[in-house]
Structure formats: C-alpha cells, structure tokens
Coordinates of C-alpha atoms in Angstrom, one line a residue:
X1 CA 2.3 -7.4 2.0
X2 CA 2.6 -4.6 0.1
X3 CA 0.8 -1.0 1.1
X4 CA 1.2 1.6 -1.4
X5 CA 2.0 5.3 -0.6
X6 CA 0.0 8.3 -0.6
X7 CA -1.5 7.9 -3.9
X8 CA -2.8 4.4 -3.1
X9 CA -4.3 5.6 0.7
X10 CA -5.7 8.9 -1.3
X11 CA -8.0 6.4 -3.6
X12 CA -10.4 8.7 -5.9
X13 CA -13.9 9.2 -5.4
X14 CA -14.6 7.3 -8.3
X15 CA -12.4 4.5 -7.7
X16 CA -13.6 4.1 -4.3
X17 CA -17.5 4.5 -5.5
X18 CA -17.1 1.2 -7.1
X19 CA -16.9 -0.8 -4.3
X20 CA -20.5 0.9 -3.4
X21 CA -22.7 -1.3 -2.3
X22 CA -25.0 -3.5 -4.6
X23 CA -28.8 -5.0 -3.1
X24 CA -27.9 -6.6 0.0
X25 CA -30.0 -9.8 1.3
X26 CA -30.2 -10.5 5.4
X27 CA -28.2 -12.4 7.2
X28 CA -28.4 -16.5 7.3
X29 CA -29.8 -17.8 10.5
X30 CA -26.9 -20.4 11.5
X31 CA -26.7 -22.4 14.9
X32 CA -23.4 -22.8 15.8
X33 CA -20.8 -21.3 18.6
X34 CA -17.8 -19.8 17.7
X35 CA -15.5 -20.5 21.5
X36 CA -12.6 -18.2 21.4
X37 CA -9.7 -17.8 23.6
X38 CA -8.5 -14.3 23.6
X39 CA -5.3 -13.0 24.6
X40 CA -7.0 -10.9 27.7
X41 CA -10.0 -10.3 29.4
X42 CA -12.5 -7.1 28.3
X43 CA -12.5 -4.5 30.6
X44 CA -12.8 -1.3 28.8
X45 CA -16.1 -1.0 27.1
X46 CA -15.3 2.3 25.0
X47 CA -13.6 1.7 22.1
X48 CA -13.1 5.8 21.8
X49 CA -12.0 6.1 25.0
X50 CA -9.5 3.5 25.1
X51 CA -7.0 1.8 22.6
X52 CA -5.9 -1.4 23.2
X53 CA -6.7 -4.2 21.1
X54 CA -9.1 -6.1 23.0
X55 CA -11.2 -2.9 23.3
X56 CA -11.0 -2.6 19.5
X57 CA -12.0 -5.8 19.3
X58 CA -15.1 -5.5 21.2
X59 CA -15.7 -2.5 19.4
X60 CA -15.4 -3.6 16.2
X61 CA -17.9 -6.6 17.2
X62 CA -20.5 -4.5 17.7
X63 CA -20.2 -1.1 15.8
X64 CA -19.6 0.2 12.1
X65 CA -17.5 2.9 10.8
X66 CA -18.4 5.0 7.6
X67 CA -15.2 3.5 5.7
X68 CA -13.3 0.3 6.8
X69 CA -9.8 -1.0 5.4
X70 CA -9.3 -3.8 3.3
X71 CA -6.5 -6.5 3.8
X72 CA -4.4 -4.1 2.2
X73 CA -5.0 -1.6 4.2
X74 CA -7.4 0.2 1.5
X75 CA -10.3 2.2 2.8
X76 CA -13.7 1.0 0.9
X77 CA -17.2 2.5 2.4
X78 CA -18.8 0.5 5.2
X79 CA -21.5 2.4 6.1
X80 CA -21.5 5.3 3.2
X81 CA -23.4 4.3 0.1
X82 CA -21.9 7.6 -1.7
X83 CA -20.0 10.5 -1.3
X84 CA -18.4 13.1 -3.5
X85 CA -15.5 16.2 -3.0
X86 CA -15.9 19.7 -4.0
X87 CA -13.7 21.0 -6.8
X88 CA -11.5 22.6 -4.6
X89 CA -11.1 19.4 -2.1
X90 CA -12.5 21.4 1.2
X91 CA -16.0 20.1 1.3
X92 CA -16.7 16.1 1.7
X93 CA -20.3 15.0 0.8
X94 CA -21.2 11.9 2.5
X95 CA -25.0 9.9 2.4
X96 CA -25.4 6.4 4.6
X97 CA -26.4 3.4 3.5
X98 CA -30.1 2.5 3.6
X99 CA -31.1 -0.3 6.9
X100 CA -28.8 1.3 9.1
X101 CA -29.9 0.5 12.8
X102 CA -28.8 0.4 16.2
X103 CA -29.1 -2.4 18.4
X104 CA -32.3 -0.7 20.7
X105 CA -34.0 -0.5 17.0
X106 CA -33.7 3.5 16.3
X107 CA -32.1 4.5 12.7
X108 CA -28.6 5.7 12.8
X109 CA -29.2 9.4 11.5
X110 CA -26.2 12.0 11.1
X111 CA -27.3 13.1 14.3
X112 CA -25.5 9.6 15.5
X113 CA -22.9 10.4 12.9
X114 CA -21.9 13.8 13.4
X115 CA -21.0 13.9 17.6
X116 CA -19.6 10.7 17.3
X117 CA -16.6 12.1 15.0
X118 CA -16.1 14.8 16.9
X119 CA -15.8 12.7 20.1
X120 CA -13.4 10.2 18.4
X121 CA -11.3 13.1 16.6
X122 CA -10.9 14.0 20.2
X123 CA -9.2 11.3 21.3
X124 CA -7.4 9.2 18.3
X125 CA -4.2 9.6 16.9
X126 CA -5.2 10.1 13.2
X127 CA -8.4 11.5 14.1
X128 CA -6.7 14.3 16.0
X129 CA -5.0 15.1 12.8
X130 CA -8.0 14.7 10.6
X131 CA -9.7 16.9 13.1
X132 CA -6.9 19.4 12.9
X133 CA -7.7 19.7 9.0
X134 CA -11.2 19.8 9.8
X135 CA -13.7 23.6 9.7
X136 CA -16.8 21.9 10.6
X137 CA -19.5 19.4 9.7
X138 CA -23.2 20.0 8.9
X139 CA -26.1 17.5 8.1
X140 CA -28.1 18.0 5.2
X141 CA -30.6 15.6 6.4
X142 CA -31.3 12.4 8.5
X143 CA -29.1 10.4 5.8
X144 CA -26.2 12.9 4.3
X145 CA -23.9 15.4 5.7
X146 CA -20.9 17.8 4.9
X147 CA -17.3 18.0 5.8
X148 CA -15.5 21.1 5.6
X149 CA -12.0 21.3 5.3
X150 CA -9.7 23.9 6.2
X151 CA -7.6 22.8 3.5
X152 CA -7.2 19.4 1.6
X153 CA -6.3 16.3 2.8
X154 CA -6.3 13.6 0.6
X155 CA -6.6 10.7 3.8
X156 CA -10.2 11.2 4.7
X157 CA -11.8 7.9 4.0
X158 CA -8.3 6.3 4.9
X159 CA -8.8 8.0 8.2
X160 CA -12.5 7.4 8.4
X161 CA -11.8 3.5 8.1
X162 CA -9.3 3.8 10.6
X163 CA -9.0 -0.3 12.6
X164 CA -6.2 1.2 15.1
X165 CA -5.8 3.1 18.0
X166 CA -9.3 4.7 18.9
X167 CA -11.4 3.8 16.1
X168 CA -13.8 6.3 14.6
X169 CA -17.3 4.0 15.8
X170 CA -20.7 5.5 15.3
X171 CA -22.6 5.8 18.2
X172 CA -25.9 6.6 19.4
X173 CA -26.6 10.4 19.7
X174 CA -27.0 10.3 23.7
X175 CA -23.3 7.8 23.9
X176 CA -21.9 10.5 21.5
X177 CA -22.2 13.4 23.2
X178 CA -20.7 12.2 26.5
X179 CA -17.1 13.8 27.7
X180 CA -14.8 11.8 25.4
X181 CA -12.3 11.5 28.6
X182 CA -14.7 9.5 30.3
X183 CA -15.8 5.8 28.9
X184 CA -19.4 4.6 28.5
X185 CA -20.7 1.5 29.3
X186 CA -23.2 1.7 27.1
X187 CA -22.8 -1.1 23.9
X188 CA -25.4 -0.2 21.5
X189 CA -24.0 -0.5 18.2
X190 CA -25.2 -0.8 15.1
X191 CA -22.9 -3.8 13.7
X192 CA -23.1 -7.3 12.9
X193 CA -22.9 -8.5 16.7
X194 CA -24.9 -7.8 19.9
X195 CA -23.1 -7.4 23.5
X196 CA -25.3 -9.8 25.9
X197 CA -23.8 -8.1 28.7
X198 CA -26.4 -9.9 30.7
X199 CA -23.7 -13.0 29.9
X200 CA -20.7 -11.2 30.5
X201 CA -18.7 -12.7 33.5
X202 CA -15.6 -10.6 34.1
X203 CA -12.3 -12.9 34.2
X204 CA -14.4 -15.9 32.6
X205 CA -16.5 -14.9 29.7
X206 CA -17.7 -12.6 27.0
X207 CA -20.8 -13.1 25.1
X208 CA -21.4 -11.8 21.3
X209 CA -24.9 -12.7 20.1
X210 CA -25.7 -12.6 16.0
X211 CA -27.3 -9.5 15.3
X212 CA -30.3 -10.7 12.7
X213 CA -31.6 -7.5 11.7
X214 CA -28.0 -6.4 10.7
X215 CA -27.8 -5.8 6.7
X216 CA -24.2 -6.8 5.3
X217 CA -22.8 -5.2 2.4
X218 CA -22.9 -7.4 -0.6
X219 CA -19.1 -7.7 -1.5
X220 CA -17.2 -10.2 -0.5
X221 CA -15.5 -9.7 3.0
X222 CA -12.2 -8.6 2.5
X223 CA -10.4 -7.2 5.6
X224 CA -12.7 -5.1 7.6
X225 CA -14.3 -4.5 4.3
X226 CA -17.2 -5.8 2.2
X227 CA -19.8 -8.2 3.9
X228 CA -20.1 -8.6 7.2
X229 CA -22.2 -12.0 7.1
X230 CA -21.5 -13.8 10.6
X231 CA -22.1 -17.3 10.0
X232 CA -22.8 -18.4 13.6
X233 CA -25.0 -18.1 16.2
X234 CA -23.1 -16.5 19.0
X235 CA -19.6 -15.9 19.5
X236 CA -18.1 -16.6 23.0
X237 CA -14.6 -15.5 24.1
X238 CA -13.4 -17.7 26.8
X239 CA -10.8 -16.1 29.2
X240 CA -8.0 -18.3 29.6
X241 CA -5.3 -16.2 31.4
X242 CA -2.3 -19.5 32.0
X243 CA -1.4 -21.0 28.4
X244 CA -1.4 -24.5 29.4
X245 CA -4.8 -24.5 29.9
X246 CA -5.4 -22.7 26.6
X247 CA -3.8 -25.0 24.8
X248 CA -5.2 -28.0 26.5
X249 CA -9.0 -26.5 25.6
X250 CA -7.7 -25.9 22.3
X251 CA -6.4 -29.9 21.5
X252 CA -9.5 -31.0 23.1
X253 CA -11.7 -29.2 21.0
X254 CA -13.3 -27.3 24.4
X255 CA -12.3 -23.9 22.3
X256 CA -12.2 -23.2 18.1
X257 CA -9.5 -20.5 18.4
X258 CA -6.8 -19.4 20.4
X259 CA -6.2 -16.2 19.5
X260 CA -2.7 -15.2 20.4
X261 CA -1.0 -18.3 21.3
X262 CA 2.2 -18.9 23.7
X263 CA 5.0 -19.0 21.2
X264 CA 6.6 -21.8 23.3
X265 CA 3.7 -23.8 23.4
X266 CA 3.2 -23.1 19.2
X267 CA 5.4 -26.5 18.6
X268 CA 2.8 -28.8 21.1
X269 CA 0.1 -27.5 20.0
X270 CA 1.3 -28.0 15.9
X271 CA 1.6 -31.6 16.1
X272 CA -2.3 -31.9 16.6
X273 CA -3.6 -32.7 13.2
X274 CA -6.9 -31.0 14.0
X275 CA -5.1 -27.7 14.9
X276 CA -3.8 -25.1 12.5
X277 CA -1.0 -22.1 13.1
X278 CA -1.3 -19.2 10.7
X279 CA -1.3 -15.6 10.8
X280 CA -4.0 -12.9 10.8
X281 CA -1.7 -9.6 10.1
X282 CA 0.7 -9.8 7.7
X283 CA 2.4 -7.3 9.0
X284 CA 5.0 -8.0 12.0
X285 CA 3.7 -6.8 15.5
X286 CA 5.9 -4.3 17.8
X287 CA 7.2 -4.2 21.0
X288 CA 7.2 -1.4 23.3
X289 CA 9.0 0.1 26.6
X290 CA 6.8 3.4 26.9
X291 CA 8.3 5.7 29.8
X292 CA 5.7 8.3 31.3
X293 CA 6.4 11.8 30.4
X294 CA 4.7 14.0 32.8
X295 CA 6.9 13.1 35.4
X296 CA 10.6 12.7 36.0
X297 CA 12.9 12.0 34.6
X298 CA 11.6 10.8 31.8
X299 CA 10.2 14.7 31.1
X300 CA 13.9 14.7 30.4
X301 CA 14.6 13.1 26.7
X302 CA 18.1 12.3 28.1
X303 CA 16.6 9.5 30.4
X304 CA 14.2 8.1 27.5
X305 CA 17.8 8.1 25.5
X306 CA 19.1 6.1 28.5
X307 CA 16.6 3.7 27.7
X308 CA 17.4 2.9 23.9
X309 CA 21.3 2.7 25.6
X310 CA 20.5 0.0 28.0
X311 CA 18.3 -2.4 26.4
X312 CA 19.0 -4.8 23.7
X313 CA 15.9 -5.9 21.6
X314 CA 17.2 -10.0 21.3
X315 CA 16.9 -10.2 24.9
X316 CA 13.4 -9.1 25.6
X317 CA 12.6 -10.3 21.7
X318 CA 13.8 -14.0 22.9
X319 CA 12.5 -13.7 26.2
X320 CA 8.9 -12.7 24.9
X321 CA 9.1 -15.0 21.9
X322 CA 11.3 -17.4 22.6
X323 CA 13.0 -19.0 18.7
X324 CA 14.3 -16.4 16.5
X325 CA 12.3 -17.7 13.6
X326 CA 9.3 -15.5 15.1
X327 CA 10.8 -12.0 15.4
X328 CA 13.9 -9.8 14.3
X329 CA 15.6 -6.9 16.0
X330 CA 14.4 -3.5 14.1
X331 CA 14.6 0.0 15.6
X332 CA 12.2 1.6 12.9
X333 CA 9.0 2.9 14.7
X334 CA 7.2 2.4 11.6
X335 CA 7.8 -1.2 11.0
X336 CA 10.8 -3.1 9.4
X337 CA 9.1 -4.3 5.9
X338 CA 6.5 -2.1 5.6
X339 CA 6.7 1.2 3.1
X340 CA 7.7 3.7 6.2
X341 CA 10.0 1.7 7.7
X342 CA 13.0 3.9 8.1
X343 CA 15.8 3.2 11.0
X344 CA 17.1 6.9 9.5
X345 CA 18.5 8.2 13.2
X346 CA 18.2 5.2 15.5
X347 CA 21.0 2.9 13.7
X348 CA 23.2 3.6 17.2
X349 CA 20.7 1.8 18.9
X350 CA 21.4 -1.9 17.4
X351 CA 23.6 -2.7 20.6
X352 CA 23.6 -1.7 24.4
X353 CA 26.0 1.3 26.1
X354 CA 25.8 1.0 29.7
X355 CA 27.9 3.7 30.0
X356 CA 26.1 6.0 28.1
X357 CA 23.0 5.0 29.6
X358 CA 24.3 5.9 32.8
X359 CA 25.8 9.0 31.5
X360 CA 22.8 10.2 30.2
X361 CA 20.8 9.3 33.3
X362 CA 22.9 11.5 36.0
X363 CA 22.2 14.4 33.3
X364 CA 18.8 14.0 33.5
X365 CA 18.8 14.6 37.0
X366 CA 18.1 11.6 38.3
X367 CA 19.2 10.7 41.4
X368 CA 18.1 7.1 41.9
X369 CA 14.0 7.9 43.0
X370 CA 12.1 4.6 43.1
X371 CA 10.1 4.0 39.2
X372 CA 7.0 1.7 38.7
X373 CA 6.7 -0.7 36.2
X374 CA 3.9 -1.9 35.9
X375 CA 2.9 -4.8 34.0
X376 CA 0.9 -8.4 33.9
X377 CA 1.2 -11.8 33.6
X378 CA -1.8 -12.1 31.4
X379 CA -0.1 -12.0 28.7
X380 CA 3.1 -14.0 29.1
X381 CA 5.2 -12.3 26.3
X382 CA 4.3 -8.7 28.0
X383 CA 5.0 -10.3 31.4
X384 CA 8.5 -11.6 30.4
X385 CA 9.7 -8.5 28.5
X386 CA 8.7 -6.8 31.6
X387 CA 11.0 -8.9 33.8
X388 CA 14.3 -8.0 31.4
X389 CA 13.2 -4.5 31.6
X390 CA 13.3 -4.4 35.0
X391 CA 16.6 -6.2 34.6
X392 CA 18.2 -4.5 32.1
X393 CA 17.0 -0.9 33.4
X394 CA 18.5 -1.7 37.2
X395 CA 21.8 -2.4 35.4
X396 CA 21.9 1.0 33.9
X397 CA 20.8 2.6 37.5
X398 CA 17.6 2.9 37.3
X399 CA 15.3 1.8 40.8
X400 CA 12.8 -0.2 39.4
X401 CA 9.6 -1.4 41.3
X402 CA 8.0 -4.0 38.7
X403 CA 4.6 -4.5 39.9
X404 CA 2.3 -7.4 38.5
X405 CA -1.8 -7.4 38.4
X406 CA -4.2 -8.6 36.1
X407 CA -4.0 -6.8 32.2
X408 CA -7.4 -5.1 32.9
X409 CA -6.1 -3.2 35.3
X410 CA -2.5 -2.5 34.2
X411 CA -4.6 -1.0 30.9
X412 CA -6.8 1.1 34.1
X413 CA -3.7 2.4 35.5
X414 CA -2.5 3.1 32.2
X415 CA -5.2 6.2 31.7
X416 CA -3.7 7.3 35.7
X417 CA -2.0 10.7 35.0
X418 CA -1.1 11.4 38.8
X419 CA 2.3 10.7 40.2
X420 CA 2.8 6.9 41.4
X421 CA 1.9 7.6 44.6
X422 CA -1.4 9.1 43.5
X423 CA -1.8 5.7 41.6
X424 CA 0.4 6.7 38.5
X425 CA 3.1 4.8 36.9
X426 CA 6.1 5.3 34.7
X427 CA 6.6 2.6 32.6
X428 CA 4.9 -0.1 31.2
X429 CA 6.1 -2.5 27.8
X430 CA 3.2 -3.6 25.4
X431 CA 3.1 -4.9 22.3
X432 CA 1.0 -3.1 19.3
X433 CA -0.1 -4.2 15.6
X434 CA 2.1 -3.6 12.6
X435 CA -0.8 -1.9 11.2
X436 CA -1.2 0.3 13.9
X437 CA 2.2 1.3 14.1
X438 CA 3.4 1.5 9.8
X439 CA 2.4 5.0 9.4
X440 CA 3.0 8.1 11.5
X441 CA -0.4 9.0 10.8
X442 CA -1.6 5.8 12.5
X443 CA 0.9 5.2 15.0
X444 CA 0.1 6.1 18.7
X445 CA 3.2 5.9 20.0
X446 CA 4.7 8.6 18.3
X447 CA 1.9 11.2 18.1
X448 CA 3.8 13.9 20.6
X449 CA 1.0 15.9 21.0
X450 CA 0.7 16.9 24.5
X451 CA -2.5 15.7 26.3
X452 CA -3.9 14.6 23.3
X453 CA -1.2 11.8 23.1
X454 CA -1.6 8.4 24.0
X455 CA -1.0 7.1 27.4
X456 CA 2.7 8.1 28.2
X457 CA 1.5 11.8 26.9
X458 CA 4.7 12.9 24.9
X459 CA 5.1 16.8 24.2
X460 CA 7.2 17.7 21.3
X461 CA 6.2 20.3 19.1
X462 CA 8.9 19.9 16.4
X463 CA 8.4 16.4 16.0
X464 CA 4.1 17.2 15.7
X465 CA 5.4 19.7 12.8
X466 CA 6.7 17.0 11.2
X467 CA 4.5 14.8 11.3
X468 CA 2.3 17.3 9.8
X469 CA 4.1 17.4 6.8
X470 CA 4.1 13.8 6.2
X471 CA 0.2 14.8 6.0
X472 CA 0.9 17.6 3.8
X473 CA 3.3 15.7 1.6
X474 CA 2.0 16.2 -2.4
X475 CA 3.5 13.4 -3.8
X476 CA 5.8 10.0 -2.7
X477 CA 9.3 11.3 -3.3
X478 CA 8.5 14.2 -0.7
X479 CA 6.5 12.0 1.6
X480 CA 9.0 9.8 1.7
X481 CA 11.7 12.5 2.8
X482 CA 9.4 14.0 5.0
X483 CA 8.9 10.4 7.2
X484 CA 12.8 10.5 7.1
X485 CA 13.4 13.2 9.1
X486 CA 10.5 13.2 11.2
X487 CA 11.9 9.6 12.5
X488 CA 15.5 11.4 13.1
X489 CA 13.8 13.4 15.3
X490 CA 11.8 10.6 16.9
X491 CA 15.0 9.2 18.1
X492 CA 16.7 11.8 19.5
X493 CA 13.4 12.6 21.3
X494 CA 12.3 8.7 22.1
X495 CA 8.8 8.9 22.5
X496 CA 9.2 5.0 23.3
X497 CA 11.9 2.8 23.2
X498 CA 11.3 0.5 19.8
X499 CA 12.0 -3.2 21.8
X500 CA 11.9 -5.3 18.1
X501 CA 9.5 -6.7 15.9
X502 CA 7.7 -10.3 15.8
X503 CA 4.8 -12.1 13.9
X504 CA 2.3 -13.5 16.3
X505 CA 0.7 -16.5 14.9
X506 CA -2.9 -17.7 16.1
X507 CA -4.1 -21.0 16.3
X508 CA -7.6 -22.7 15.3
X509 CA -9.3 -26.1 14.8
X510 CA -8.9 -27.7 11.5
X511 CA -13.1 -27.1 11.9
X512 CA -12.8 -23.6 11.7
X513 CA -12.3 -21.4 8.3
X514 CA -12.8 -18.5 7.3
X515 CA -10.4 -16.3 9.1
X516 CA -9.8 -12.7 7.5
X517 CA -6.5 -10.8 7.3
X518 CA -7.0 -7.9 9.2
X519 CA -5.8 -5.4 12.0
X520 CA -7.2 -7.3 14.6
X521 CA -9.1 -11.0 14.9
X522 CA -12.8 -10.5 13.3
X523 CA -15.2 -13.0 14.0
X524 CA -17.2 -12.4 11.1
X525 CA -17.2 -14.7 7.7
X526 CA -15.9 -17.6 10.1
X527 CA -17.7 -20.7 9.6
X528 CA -17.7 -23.3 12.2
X529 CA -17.7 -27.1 10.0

C-alpha cells in the first residue's frame, strides 16, 4: 500500500469536507451471528487507558471518534459533520453530526467531547503530541467547539482519527473525567455495537449486540471510514486460547472467523474449500523485545544495545512464524515498505555479536541479577519468541526468569511500574500493527517521553526533540531528513529491540464477506451469507 507523506496526512479543509456526510437512513434489522475467534481474551475495558489491540478492538466496537482513517490511512470525519481553521492555522472549528447518542440514550454534547480529549491526549502516543501543540479548547454550544493551537500543526484530523495505540474515543461526560491512569469499566459508547456485559464470560466469551438506534454515515465503509452499517445481529468473539481447537471450530463451521490464525496450522486449514486466508492490514506487523527502563540495567542504554547484539530476528521470526514466506528480517522501527521505513543507524544489527553483547552488559553494571520475562502462551507466536529470548539473552549472560500466565494478565502486569519483586517485570516481546508502528507520530514504542511513554517508560529527551521536528517538518524533503536522524538516534538509544517484520493472515468461512482493510479486525459491513 502506498501512504503518502505529510501533504497527503495534512488533507485540506476542503478536500476533507467532501467526504461530509450526506442524509443517512437507520440501520437494517438483520438476524444473523457473526462467531469470532480472536487472538486473546478481553480484559481491559478502557480503550484510553490501555493499548493493546484487543482493547482497541473492543473499543472501536462500541465507540466513535470525531475523524477515522481510511484503508489508506486517510483521516475522513466520523463524527464531525464540518469544521473549518482559522487563517492563521491556531484555531480548529469543529460541529458534530446530528443523531449522535450514547448507549444509555443521552446526546453526545461537547461536554462528552471536550474531557474525553483531554483524558486521551493524556495517555496516547500522538495524542500527547497533539496535546503538546494544543492552548485549550472551548464549546461554543451543545454541538460545536474550538481548538486552539499554540502554533500549527497540520496532523489534527490525522491525529483525531487516530486507530492505534490509545485511541482518542468519546465518552460520556461522567467516564471522561475520571483519572486517565485508572481504567473504567464502564462501556457506554456511542457506536455501532453495544457491550452485553451481562454475556460476557471471561476466558469463554464476549458479546457485541447491534446497536439499532446507531445512524451510519452514508459513504461507503472504507477502513474505519464511511458507514458503519453492521449487517448482523450480534457479534460473538469466542475465546479459543490452543489453535487446534480454533481451527477445528473453524473447518466445522462452529466459528465464521479466526482472527489471527497459527501460521503452522495456515496450510490445514487452506485446503478446506469453505475456508479463506487473506489479510486485513496491508501493512506487515512488528515484533517486539521491550526491556523495562525504570529499573536496571536496562536504565542503562548499553544493556538495551546488548540486546540488538544478541538476538537475531530469523530465529524468533521462524520460531514465531514458522515459513519464511510470512515475514522478513527488518531493523527499521517504522516498518520495512512503508514511507518511514529507514534502517539509517541500525544496519549493524542484521547479525548477532555475542561478544559485544556481553561487553556491553558488564559496562552496564550488570552483574548477573535475576530478570523477568514475562510472557503467555495465549498467543503462540508471542509465546515462542518468548522462549528464544530467553535463550538467546542467557547466552549473552543475562539471568532470565521467563514466566508464563494467561495474555490478560501479562497485559495487567504490563501497566506494573514497581520492581519485580513488587510485581514488576522487565521484559516482555509483543507484536504490534504496521500501522501502528509506520510513523514516529503513531508509533508507541518509540515515543521516549518519560511517564508519558508506553509501558517500558523510555526517557530520552534528545530523541523526544526529534521526534518533534518530524511534527514540525514544512514539507517532505525535510520530513524525510528529519525521520532519518531521529531513527539514528533511536538505535543508539534502543527504546526496543526491532525483532523483524511479518504479515499475519486471518482466516474466515467462504460464508463470510465483507471484511475491511483496516488497523485492526472491524466487524462492521460483514455479512454472514
């Protein structure tokens, strides 16, 4: 796929007001289950408070955001019906849509609006940086409000779209205004789904009900974009945690779509005439070792450095993914293939140094302390790149304690800033969407900014400056530059060790169409035949 640069994310206020919604009709009334298997159970409710992807799944089930991306990564308005800019670019003008509503009934007002910016630009990656840019916000009235700038910045409805990290959901006045360290439970949206929490069973089910008094936009879905006409009666996601069994369910018809298939199990499963494989991202997905940073040594940049020295991406690559045909080595943090994708800085890092990687660890100061891994089964890929981690890292002299649970809690633990022994960890591998990860304005990983940082908390202000003027940047040529050196300095810093690239396929019955490209697995358009 191609993404254009900053001219293409900075898409005019007139441009953009084209894809302004026309009259929109309510939603069918269809009576059919969509059974989904995916690739962990829900624990985290708070889509603000927490990150990962089945969180943003939920939360993109059942809340809106003012702008949403399309497939190509384009912001269009989603809940805006218009908005203009000031001549000088500082001040943002912004009115809803009309039939906005939350789940309980009540309107969403810009009272909803308002806090619940605030909360998310306290916790996400790019809406720290919006927030940054940001003076204040004011309503007009129940349906329009202002915001200031402190000086321009062309990515606001690119950032207001945002389908990564912490999305920016509208929530209810009362949810907004809670501490935005501490997750709600509440799940009263506004969106296209309703949470029947009264159906959830933790570690076997999650429910999704059709939300009939929700009012799609009339274009065509595209991405998180356009309509949102859901086209069955309930969605259920049916946790599966051992593959077998997934697969199984699949060929037997007991499930529609497995989201996040085994790779190994990808060639049994293909031979099934009534099963499909194809992608939902076209952009490849990345593996991550993220070491803690509040602690030692990995305060110390020389033992993250030890870590890019003593692992080589084909091992955990094959051992996650198994045939080469599904992933690549790539020590970009912005994606291989996409238009950031830079190795400028981390080209030493193709092959393992044990030496060096040892070298680098006595300087630290290590001297051999016991470190948890921490990690799950859950997900097999995650699980397996976890055991040549552990591996790899004990080779180099490092005393790793891998420790398994269930992905729900490894994700807990995850938010645990104490030392292990207070519960804490200090490093964990993951795996995180290319569309996520393709910009340094989107990518968590490398956002060094203290305790606003993603799990792992990096602190570098050098690397935060440049970041800032990839923001800054007026034109491609200097962006371009700009992402250059800011990745030099991402590798001599390591905020994560990059652990290779791969495109995760999912599979469905030959039933089942109506599967949209986008960040994550949307559940909406899909018609059940």
């Amino acid at each position: 796929m191609k993404i254009s640069h900053l001219a293409a994310l900075a898409i005019s206020a007139a441009c953009l007001a084209a894809c302004l919604a026309l009259p929109a009709q309510a939603q069918p009334a269809p009576g059919k289950i969509l059974r989904v298997v995916p690739h962990s159970d829900l624990k985290n409710l708070d889509p603000v408070a927490s990150s990962i992807v089945i969180t943003r799944m939920h939360g993109l089930m059942i809340y809106e955001t003012l702008f949403a991306w399309d497939a190509g990564l384009n912001p269009k308005p989603q809940m805006v019906e218009s908005f203009s800019t000031s001549a000088d670019k500082l001040t943002w003008t912004f009115t809803l849509r009309p039939g906005l509503k939350f789940h309980d009934g009540q309107p969403v007002t810009t009272r909803d609006v308002i806090p619940s910016l605030k909360r998310w630009m306290a916790r996400d990656t790019i809406g720290g940086k919006l927030g940054e840019y940001t003076e204040g916000m004011q309503a007009i009235d129940d349906k329009s409000f202002t915001l200031k700038l402190k000086r321009p910045m062309a990515l606001v409805p690119f950032a207001l779209g945002s389908a990564v990290g912490q999305i920016p959901a509208i929530m209810r006045e009362s949810d907004a205004t809670s501490d935005p360290m501490k997750p709600i439970s509440e799940t009263i949206g506004s969106g296209p789904f309703r949470f029947n929490k009264a159906e959830w069973r933790s570690g076997a089910k999650v429910v999704y009900d059709r939300n009939p008094d929700y009012v799609p936009r009339s274009e065509p879905a595209d991405g998180l974009s356009g309509g949102r006409v859901v086209k069955v009666d309930r969605v259920e996601w049916m946790i599966m945690p051992d593959p077998a069994t997934a697969a199984a369910a699949l060929q037997t018809g007991e499930i529609d779509i497995w989201e996040q298939p085994s790779q190994d199990l990808v060639p049994v499963i293909s031979r099934d005439r009534n099963v499909k494989i194809e992608r939902y991202n076209n952009l490849a997905t990345q593996a991550l070792l993220r070491p803690n940073q509040l602690h030692p040594p990995f305060d110390n940049p020389k033992a993250r450095l030890a870590l890019a020295y003593a692992t080589d991406q084909a091992e955990f690559m094959a051992g996650g993914y198994g045939d080469e045909a599904w992933w690549k080595r790539c020590n970009s943090y912005f994606i291989c293939g996409s238009p950031d994708g830079t190795e400028a800085g981390a080209e030493i890092f193709g092959k393992p140094d044990l030496a060096k990687a040892r070298q680098l660890l006595a300087e630290s100061g290590y001297k051999g302390e016991k470190l948890v891994l921490t990690s799950s089964m859950d997900i097999p890929a995650i699980g397996r790149m976890a055991e040549v981690a552990a591996d790899s890292l004990k080779k180099a002299g490092f005393n790793i304690d891998l420790q398994f649970s269930d992905w729900g809690t490894v994700t807990t633990r995850q938010q645990n800033r104490g030392t292990t022994d207070q519960g804490g960890w200090n490093l964990f591998v993951t795996t995180a969407s290319g569309a996520t990860m393709q910009s340094p304005l989107t990518n968590i990983g490398t956002n060094m900014a203290c305790e606003k940082a993603w799990a792992g908390w990096p602190c570098d202000a050098e690397a935060e400056r440049l970041r800032g003027a990839v923001v800054d940047a007026p034109d491609d040529a200097s962006r371009k530059l700009a992402i250059e050196i800011l990745h030099r300095r991402l590798a001599e810093v390591q905020p994560y060790r990059v652990l290779g690239q791969f495109d995760q396929p999912y599979a469905r019955r030959s039933t089942v169409v109506g599967v949209l490209s986008a960040p994550v697995m949307l559940f909406w358009n899909i018609e059940k035949n």
